[in-house]
Amino acid sequence: MGNRSVSYLIGADENGLGPRLGPMIVTATLARVAAGAERLVTSAARGALAERLGDSKDLVAHGNITLAEAWSRVLVARGAGGHRQAGTPADLLDALSLDDAARLREPCPAHVEAQCWSTDRETFPDQLDDLRGLVNNDLDQLASQGVEIVAVRSVVVCTRLLNRAAKRGESRFAVDLHAMERLVIALRDLCDQPIEAVCGKVGGYGQYGKVFGPLGGRLHTVLEEGRARSAYHFPEVGEVAFVRNADASNLLVGLSSLVGKYLRELLMDRIVDHYRRQDPKLPAASGYHDPVTARFVSGTEGQRQRQRIPSTCFERQRAQQRPAKR
């Protein structure tokens, strides 16, 4: 049996479910929590901490992600990633990704790799030392109160993989859910006892049993199922709950949201930089459904044709309807 004077809590969230371009990132954070400190995790940050930790949509935005970057760099440097090397953005991605570099690049045609994996012009801004110091202090304060961040991991689902899933009739919601399941299982393997996981509510699902992927087929008990919260108990894994607006009401989900936002922006910036090398007048697109992204799509058409970039590696497609069963 594990040490029941502590519990292991997980918070998971996605970034980039709905954009037109770029990857979807699903991130989960694992914390070791002392008995009596659970309330710090299962509620939103308060006081000064709330200015730096919470729903990424409230704290950072396209073109202004220094806070998300600071959290990512500090977490890796403190050992929450797969390694502590954090000298470059590529190091951070490698440390935080659940999958290694070879698996991330596996779907890529060789002539398309440069669009998503060029790193020669990536740098960190110089003005983050003070902010990183604040984040370090925040983590020290949480640890002193009984909340230690053990691990943060992300699943990167590139446009090509999203389009493959769409062709199979799988929605982005299903892809998101299955990535969350992978993360919960991977982080559970780091613990000596079952976990309690809170995940952002996926799509309009109320009942998850029929749509589970990696957790599918495992014995489980339905604890509750509803529009605001659906929860399940898996022997050996623990309790997994899907909660509406969890990123604004759970500290670990909010932290996952910030790390995921940083990785989403990093990878989208690579795509933009790839095309702006040849045409600096192209706009710095976010990849979302907005006029700037629309101009970027139209402005890169010639380059993409010359480079033979498949549309399935550049822009997301809708899921195909599965044929009705007869």
Short mmCIF file of C-alpha atoms in Angstrom, two decimals:
data_model
loop_
_atom_site.label_atom_id
_atom_site.label_comp_id
_atom_site.label_asym_id
_atom_site.label_seq_id
_atom_site.Cartn_x
_atom_site.Cartn_y
_atom_site.Cartn_z
CA MET A 1 0.00 0.00 0.00
CA GLY A 2 1.13 3.55 -0.61
CA ASN A 3 1.61 6.23 1.99
CA ARG A 4 -1.93 7.40 2.73
CA SER A 5 -0.68 10.47 4.59
CA VAL A 6 -0.36 11.93 1.10
CA SER A 7 -2.53 11.79 -1.99
CA TYR A 8 -1.64 12.16 -5.65
CA LEU A 9 -3.82 14.57 -7.58
CA ILE A 10 -3.83 15.26 -11.32
CA GLY A 11 -5.24 18.18 -13.27
CA ALA A 12 -5.54 17.99 -17.07
CA ASP A 13 -6.66 20.41 -19.76
CA GLU A 14 -6.38 21.05 -23.50
CA ASN A 15 -5.21 23.98 -25.57
CA GLY A 16 -6.04 24.44 -29.22
CA LEU A 17 -9.12 22.26 -29.59
CA GLY A 18 -10.84 24.55 -32.08
CA PRO A 19 -8.23 26.45 -34.16
CA ARG A 20 -7.84 26.33 -37.91
CA LEU A 21 -4.07 25.76 -37.88
CA GLY A 22 -1.50 24.24 -35.56
CA PRO A 23 -1.52 21.42 -33.03
CA MET A 24 -3.79 20.56 -30.16
CA ILE A 25 -1.93 20.25 -26.87
CA VAL A 26 -3.26 18.22 -23.95
CA THR A 27 -1.40 18.64 -20.65
CA ALA A 28 -1.62 17.07 -17.21
CA THR A 29 0.04 18.02 -13.92
CA LEU A 30 0.68 15.60 -11.06
CA ALA A 31 1.03 16.83 -7.47
CA ARG A 32 1.89 15.07 -4.23
CA VAL A 33 -0.47 16.56 -1.67
CA ALA A 34 -0.20 16.28 2.10
CA ALA A 35 -3.28 15.34 4.09
CA GLY A 36 -5.33 18.45 4.72
CA ALA A 37 -3.86 20.41 1.80
CA GLU A 38 -6.22 19.06 -0.85
CA ARG A 39 -8.37 22.21 -0.72
CA LEU A 40 -5.46 24.23 -2.13
CA VAL A 41 -5.51 22.08 -5.25
CA THR A 42 -9.23 21.61 -5.71
CA SER A 43 -9.93 25.33 -5.79
CA ALA A 44 -8.66 28.27 -7.80
CA ALA A 45 -5.52 30.12 -6.73
CA ARG A 46 -6.06 33.05 -4.39
CA GLY A 47 -4.34 36.31 -3.55
CA ALA A 48 -1.14 37.21 -5.37
CA LEU A 49 -0.86 33.66 -6.73
CA ALA A 50 -4.08 34.18 -8.71
CA GLU A 51 -2.27 36.86 -10.72
CA ARG A 52 0.12 34.20 -12.04
CA LEU A 53 -1.73 30.87 -11.88
CA GLY A 54 -5.13 30.08 -13.33
CA ASP A 55 -6.99 29.67 -16.60
CA SER A 56 -4.58 30.53 -19.42
CA LYS A 57 -7.36 32.35 -21.28
CA ASP A 58 -7.42 34.92 -18.46
CA LEU A 59 -3.66 35.29 -17.96
CA VAL A 60 -1.96 35.00 -21.35
CA ALA A 61 -2.79 35.52 -25.01
CA HIS A 62 -1.31 35.10 -28.46
CA GLY A 63 1.83 37.20 -28.62
CA ASN A 64 2.03 37.61 -24.85
CA ILE A 65 2.88 34.28 -23.25
CA THR A 66 5.79 35.24 -21.01
CA LEU A 67 3.96 34.03 -17.90
CA ALA A 68 3.23 30.64 -19.47
CA GLU A 69 6.85 30.38 -20.59
CA ALA A 70 8.10 31.23 -17.09
CA TRP A 71 6.02 28.44 -15.54
CA SER A 72 7.21 25.96 -18.16
CA ARG A 73 10.89 26.84 -17.72
CA VAL A 74 10.79 26.77 -13.94
CA LEU A 75 8.87 23.50 -13.77
CA VAL A 76 11.38 21.76 -16.03
CA ALA A 77 14.36 23.22 -14.17
CA ARG A 78 12.90 21.94 -10.88
CA GLY A 79 12.55 18.40 -12.22
CA ALA A 80 8.88 18.20 -13.22
CA GLY A 81 9.72 17.31 -16.81
CA GLY A 82 11.31 14.21 -18.25
CA HIS A 83 14.71 15.89 -17.71
CA ARG A 84 15.99 19.17 -16.27
CA GLN A 85 17.57 20.62 -19.41
CA ALA A 86 15.82 23.91 -20.14
CA GLY A 87 18.31 25.94 -22.15
CA THR A 88 16.19 26.27 -25.29
CA PRO A 89 12.51 26.09 -26.25
CA ALA A 90 13.26 22.75 -27.94
CA ASP A 91 14.61 21.46 -24.61
CA LEU A 92 11.36 22.42 -22.91
CA LEU A 93 9.26 20.65 -25.52
CA ASP A 94 11.38 17.53 -25.18
CA ALA A 95 11.17 17.59 -21.38
CA LEU A 96 7.42 18.18 -21.25
CA SER A 97 6.27 15.94 -24.11
CA LEU A 98 4.96 12.52 -23.16
CA ASP A 99 6.28 11.27 -26.51
CA ASP A 100 9.91 11.43 -27.59
CA ALA A 101 11.14 13.41 -30.58
CA ALA A 102 11.12 10.41 -32.91
CA ARG A 103 7.47 9.68 -32.19
CA LEU A 104 6.50 13.33 -32.59
CA ARG A 105 8.08 13.42 -36.04
CA GLU A 106 6.89 9.98 -37.12
CA PRO A 107 3.78 11.24 -38.99
CA CYS A 108 5.78 13.86 -40.94
CA PRO A 109 6.73 13.41 -44.60
CA ALA A 110 10.45 14.18 -44.79
CA HIS A 111 10.00 17.23 -46.99
CA VAL A 112 7.47 18.74 -44.54
CA GLU A 113 9.50 18.44 -41.33
CA ALA A 114 10.97 21.94 -41.64
CA GLN A 115 7.48 23.47 -41.37
CA CYS A 116 7.05 22.23 -37.80
CA TRP A 117 10.46 21.29 -36.43
CA SER A 118 12.93 24.02 -37.40
CA THR A 119 14.50 25.45 -34.24
CA ASP A 120 17.49 27.48 -35.45
CA ARG A 121 15.81 30.87 -34.85
CA GLU A 122 14.19 30.02 -31.49
CA THR A 123 15.38 31.90 -28.42
CA PHE A 124 14.19 32.79 -24.96
CA PRO A 125 13.48 36.44 -24.14
CA ASP A 126 15.96 38.04 -21.76
CA GLN A 127 13.47 39.75 -19.49
CA LEU A 128 12.05 36.74 -17.62
CA ASP A 129 14.45 36.46 -14.67
CA ASP A 130 12.21 38.39 -12.27
CA LEU A 131 9.09 36.53 -13.37
CA ARG A 132 10.82 33.16 -13.08
CA GLY A 133 11.88 34.17 -9.58
CA LEU A 134 8.26 34.85 -8.66
CA VAL A 135 7.17 31.50 -10.08
CA ASN A 136 9.92 29.72 -8.13
CA ASN A 137 8.69 31.42 -4.98
CA ASP A 138 5.11 30.42 -5.78
CA LEU A 139 6.15 26.77 -6.08
CA ASP A 140 8.17 26.98 -2.85
CA GLN A 141 5.15 28.45 -1.07
CA LEU A 142 2.87 25.71 -2.37
CA ALA A 143 5.37 23.07 -1.25
CA SER A 144 5.52 24.60 2.23
CA GLN A 145 1.73 24.27 2.37
CA GLY A 146 1.82 20.61 1.36
CA VAL A 147 1.47 20.76 -2.44
CA GLU A 148 4.51 19.53 -4.39
CA ILE A 149 4.40 19.51 -8.18
CA VAL A 150 5.86 16.14 -9.18
CA ALA A 151 5.44 16.00 -12.95
CA VAL A 152 3.98 17.81 -15.94
CA ARG A 153 3.50 16.08 -19.28
CA SER A 154 1.88 17.06 -22.58
CA VAL A 155 0.58 15.20 -25.60
CA VAL A 156 1.12 17.01 -28.90
CA VAL A 157 -1.47 16.17 -31.56
CA CYS A 158 -0.35 17.71 -34.84
CA THR A 159 -2.63 18.76 -37.69
CA ARG A 160 -1.82 15.64 -39.69
CA LEU A 161 -2.86 13.38 -36.80
CA LEU A 162 -6.03 15.39 -36.21
CA ASN A 163 -6.90 15.01 -39.88
CA ARG A 164 -6.21 11.28 -39.81
CA ALA A 165 -8.62 11.00 -36.91
CA ALA A 166 -11.18 13.12 -38.75
CA LYS A 167 -10.94 10.81 -41.75
CA ARG A 168 -11.71 7.87 -39.44
CA GLY A 169 -14.78 9.75 -38.22
CA GLU A 170 -13.25 10.66 -34.85
CA SER A 171 -13.97 14.14 -33.56
CA ARG A 172 -11.40 16.39 -31.93
CA PHE A 173 -13.29 15.82 -28.69
CA ALA A 174 -12.50 12.12 -28.90
CA VAL A 175 -8.84 12.82 -29.68
CA ASP A 176 -8.70 15.21 -26.72
CA LEU A 177 -10.28 12.67 -24.40
CA HIS A 178 -7.96 9.86 -25.44
CA ALA A 179 -4.90 12.08 -24.93
CA MET A 180 -6.12 12.91 -21.42
CA GLU A 181 -6.52 9.21 -20.72
CA ARG A 182 -2.94 8.53 -21.88
CA LEU A 183 -1.66 11.23 -19.57
CA VAL A 184 -3.62 10.01 -16.55
CA ILE A 185 -2.29 6.48 -17.05
CA ALA A 186 1.29 7.69 -17.54
CA LEU A 187 1.23 9.87 -14.43
CA ARG A 188 -0.45 7.14 -12.38
CA ASP A 189 2.56 4.95 -13.20
CA LEU A 190 4.77 7.45 -11.34
CA CYS A 191 2.83 6.97 -8.09
CA ASP A 192 2.74 4.23 -5.46
CA GLN A 193 -1.02 4.48 -4.99
CA PRO A 194 -4.17 5.36 -6.97
CA ILE A 195 -4.68 8.95 -8.06
CA GLU A 196 -7.52 11.44 -8.22
CA ALA A 197 -7.69 13.23 -11.55
CA VAL A 198 -9.73 16.25 -12.60
CA CYS A 199 -9.90 16.87 -16.34
CA GLY A 200 -11.51 19.70 -18.22
CA LYS A 201 -14.93 18.63 -19.49
CA VAL A 202 -14.55 17.27 -23.02
CA GLY A 203 -17.13 18.47 -25.53
CA GLY A 204 -20.73 17.84 -24.66
CA TYR A 205 -20.12 14.38 -23.25
CA GLY A 206 -22.13 13.45 -20.19
CA GLN A 207 -21.46 9.72 -20.39
CA TYR A 208 -17.86 8.76 -21.14
CA GLY A 209 -17.93 4.97 -20.85
CA LYS A 210 -18.68 4.36 -24.54
CA VAL A 211 -16.06 6.83 -25.79
CA PHE A 212 -13.08 5.95 -23.60
CA GLY A 213 -9.96 5.01 -25.55
CA PRO A 214 -6.90 3.98 -23.47
CA LEU A 215 -9.15 3.49 -20.44
CA GLY A 216 -11.73 1.61 -22.50
CA GLY A 217 -12.27 -1.98 -21.49
CA ARG A 218 -11.01 -1.41 -17.96
CA LEU A 219 -13.36 -2.26 -15.14
CA HIS A 220 -14.82 0.93 -13.73
CA THR A 221 -17.65 2.25 -11.61
CA VAL A 222 -19.75 5.25 -12.57
CA LEU A 223 -19.74 7.70 -9.67
CA GLU A 224 -21.83 10.38 -11.37
CA GLU A 225 -22.68 11.55 -14.87
CA GLY A 226 -24.04 14.97 -15.70
CA ARG A 227 -23.52 18.11 -17.73
CA ALA A 228 -21.31 19.78 -15.11
CA ARG A 229 -19.40 16.76 -13.83
CA SER A 230 -18.89 13.12 -14.78
CA ALA A 231 -16.75 10.89 -12.55
CA TYR A 232 -15.52 7.30 -12.67
CA HIS A 233 -13.53 5.00 -10.41
CA PHE A 234 -10.99 2.63 -11.96
CA PRO A 235 -9.40 0.00 -9.71
CA GLU A 236 -5.61 0.45 -9.62
CA VAL A 237 -5.87 3.79 -11.44
CA GLY A 238 -8.13 5.81 -9.16
CA GLU A 239 -10.88 8.37 -9.67
CA VAL A 240 -11.11 10.30 -12.92
CA ALA A 241 -13.54 13.21 -13.14
CA PHE A 242 -14.42 15.49 -16.04
CA VAL A 243 -15.49 18.89 -14.76
CA ARG A 244 -16.90 21.89 -16.60
CA ASN A 245 -14.76 25.06 -16.32
CA ALA A 246 -12.14 23.13 -14.36
CA ASP A 247 -9.34 25.38 -15.61
CA ALA A 248 -10.82 28.28 -13.64
CA SER A 249 -11.62 26.29 -10.49
CA ASN A 250 -8.75 23.81 -10.01
CA LEU A 251 -5.15 24.88 -9.44
CA LEU A 252 -3.58 21.92 -11.27
CA VAL A 253 -5.89 22.22 -14.27
CA GLY A 254 -5.01 25.90 -14.48
CA LEU A 255 -1.30 25.10 -14.37
CA SER A 256 -1.73 22.53 -17.14
CA SER A 257 -3.59 25.13 -19.16
CA LEU A 258 -0.65 27.55 -18.89
CA VAL A 259 1.99 24.99 -19.88
CA GLY A 260 -0.17 23.80 -22.77
CA LYS A 261 -0.65 27.36 -23.97
CA TYR A 262 3.11 27.88 -24.06
CA LEU A 263 3.67 24.72 -26.11
CA ARG A 264 0.79 25.52 -28.47
CA GLU A 265 2.22 29.01 -29.13
CA LEU A 266 5.76 27.66 -29.55
CA LEU A 267 4.70 25.14 -32.19
CA MET A 268 2.38 27.55 -34.00
CA ASP A 269 5.19 30.13 -34.08
CA ARG A 270 7.41 27.57 -35.81
CA ILE A 271 4.86 27.19 -38.58
CA VAL A 272 4.53 30.94 -39.01
CA ASP A 273 8.30 31.45 -38.97
CA HIS A 274 8.79 28.77 -41.61
CA TYR A 275 6.79 30.78 -44.14
CA ARG A 276 7.88 34.24 -43.00
CA ARG A 277 11.50 33.34 -43.76
CA GLN A 278 10.57 33.60 -47.43
CA ASP A 279 7.94 36.31 -47.05
CA PRO A 280 8.49 38.57 -43.99
CA LYS A 281 5.31 40.48 -44.84
CA LEU A 282 3.13 37.54 -43.80
CA PRO A 283 1.20 38.26 -40.59
CA ALA A 284 2.03 36.64 -37.24
CA ALA A 285 -1.03 34.40 -37.22
CA SER A 286 -2.42 32.75 -34.10
CA GLY A 287 -3.89 29.85 -36.06
CA TYR A 288 -7.39 30.53 -34.74
CA HIS A 289 -10.44 31.43 -36.83
CA ASP A 290 -9.72 35.13 -37.30
CA PRO A 291 -8.95 37.53 -40.18
CA VAL A 292 -5.18 37.49 -39.53
CA THR A 293 -5.05 33.72 -39.80
CA ALA A 294 -7.19 33.87 -42.95
CA ARG A 295 -4.66 36.25 -44.52
CA PHE A 296 -1.83 33.95 -43.48
CA VAL A 297 -3.53 30.96 -45.11
CA SER A 298 -4.09 32.78 -48.39
CA GLY A 299 -0.65 34.39 -48.29
CA THR A 300 1.17 31.07 -47.93
CA GLU A 301 -0.66 29.24 -50.70
CA GLY A 302 2.07 29.74 -53.28
CA GLN A 303 4.86 28.64 -50.96
CA ARG A 304 2.92 25.57 -49.90
CA GLN A 305 2.37 24.55 -53.50
CA ARG A 306 6.06 24.97 -54.35
CA GLN A 307 7.12 23.04 -51.26
CA ARG A 308 4.48 20.34 -51.90
CA ILE A 309 3.05 20.74 -48.39
CA PRO A 310 0.00 18.48 -48.13
CA SER A 311 -3.12 20.32 -47.04
CA THR A 312 -3.51 17.67 -44.34
CA CYS A 313 -0.26 18.87 -42.74
CA PHE A 314 -1.33 22.51 -42.75
CA GLU A 315 -5.04 23.01 -42.12
CA ARG A 316 -7.54 21.04 -40.08
CA GLN A 317 -10.43 19.24 -41.69
CA ARG A 318 -13.82 18.31 -40.33
CA ALA A 319 -14.50 14.79 -39.12
CA GLN A 320 -16.24 12.65 -41.71
CA GLN A 321 -19.61 11.24 -40.84
CA ARG A 322 -19.48 7.54 -40.14
CA PRO A 323 -21.93 5.52 -42.23
CA ALA A 324 -25.11 4.66 -40.39
CA LYS A 325 -25.38 1.08 -39.18
CA ARG A 326 -27.96 -0.95 -41.01
#
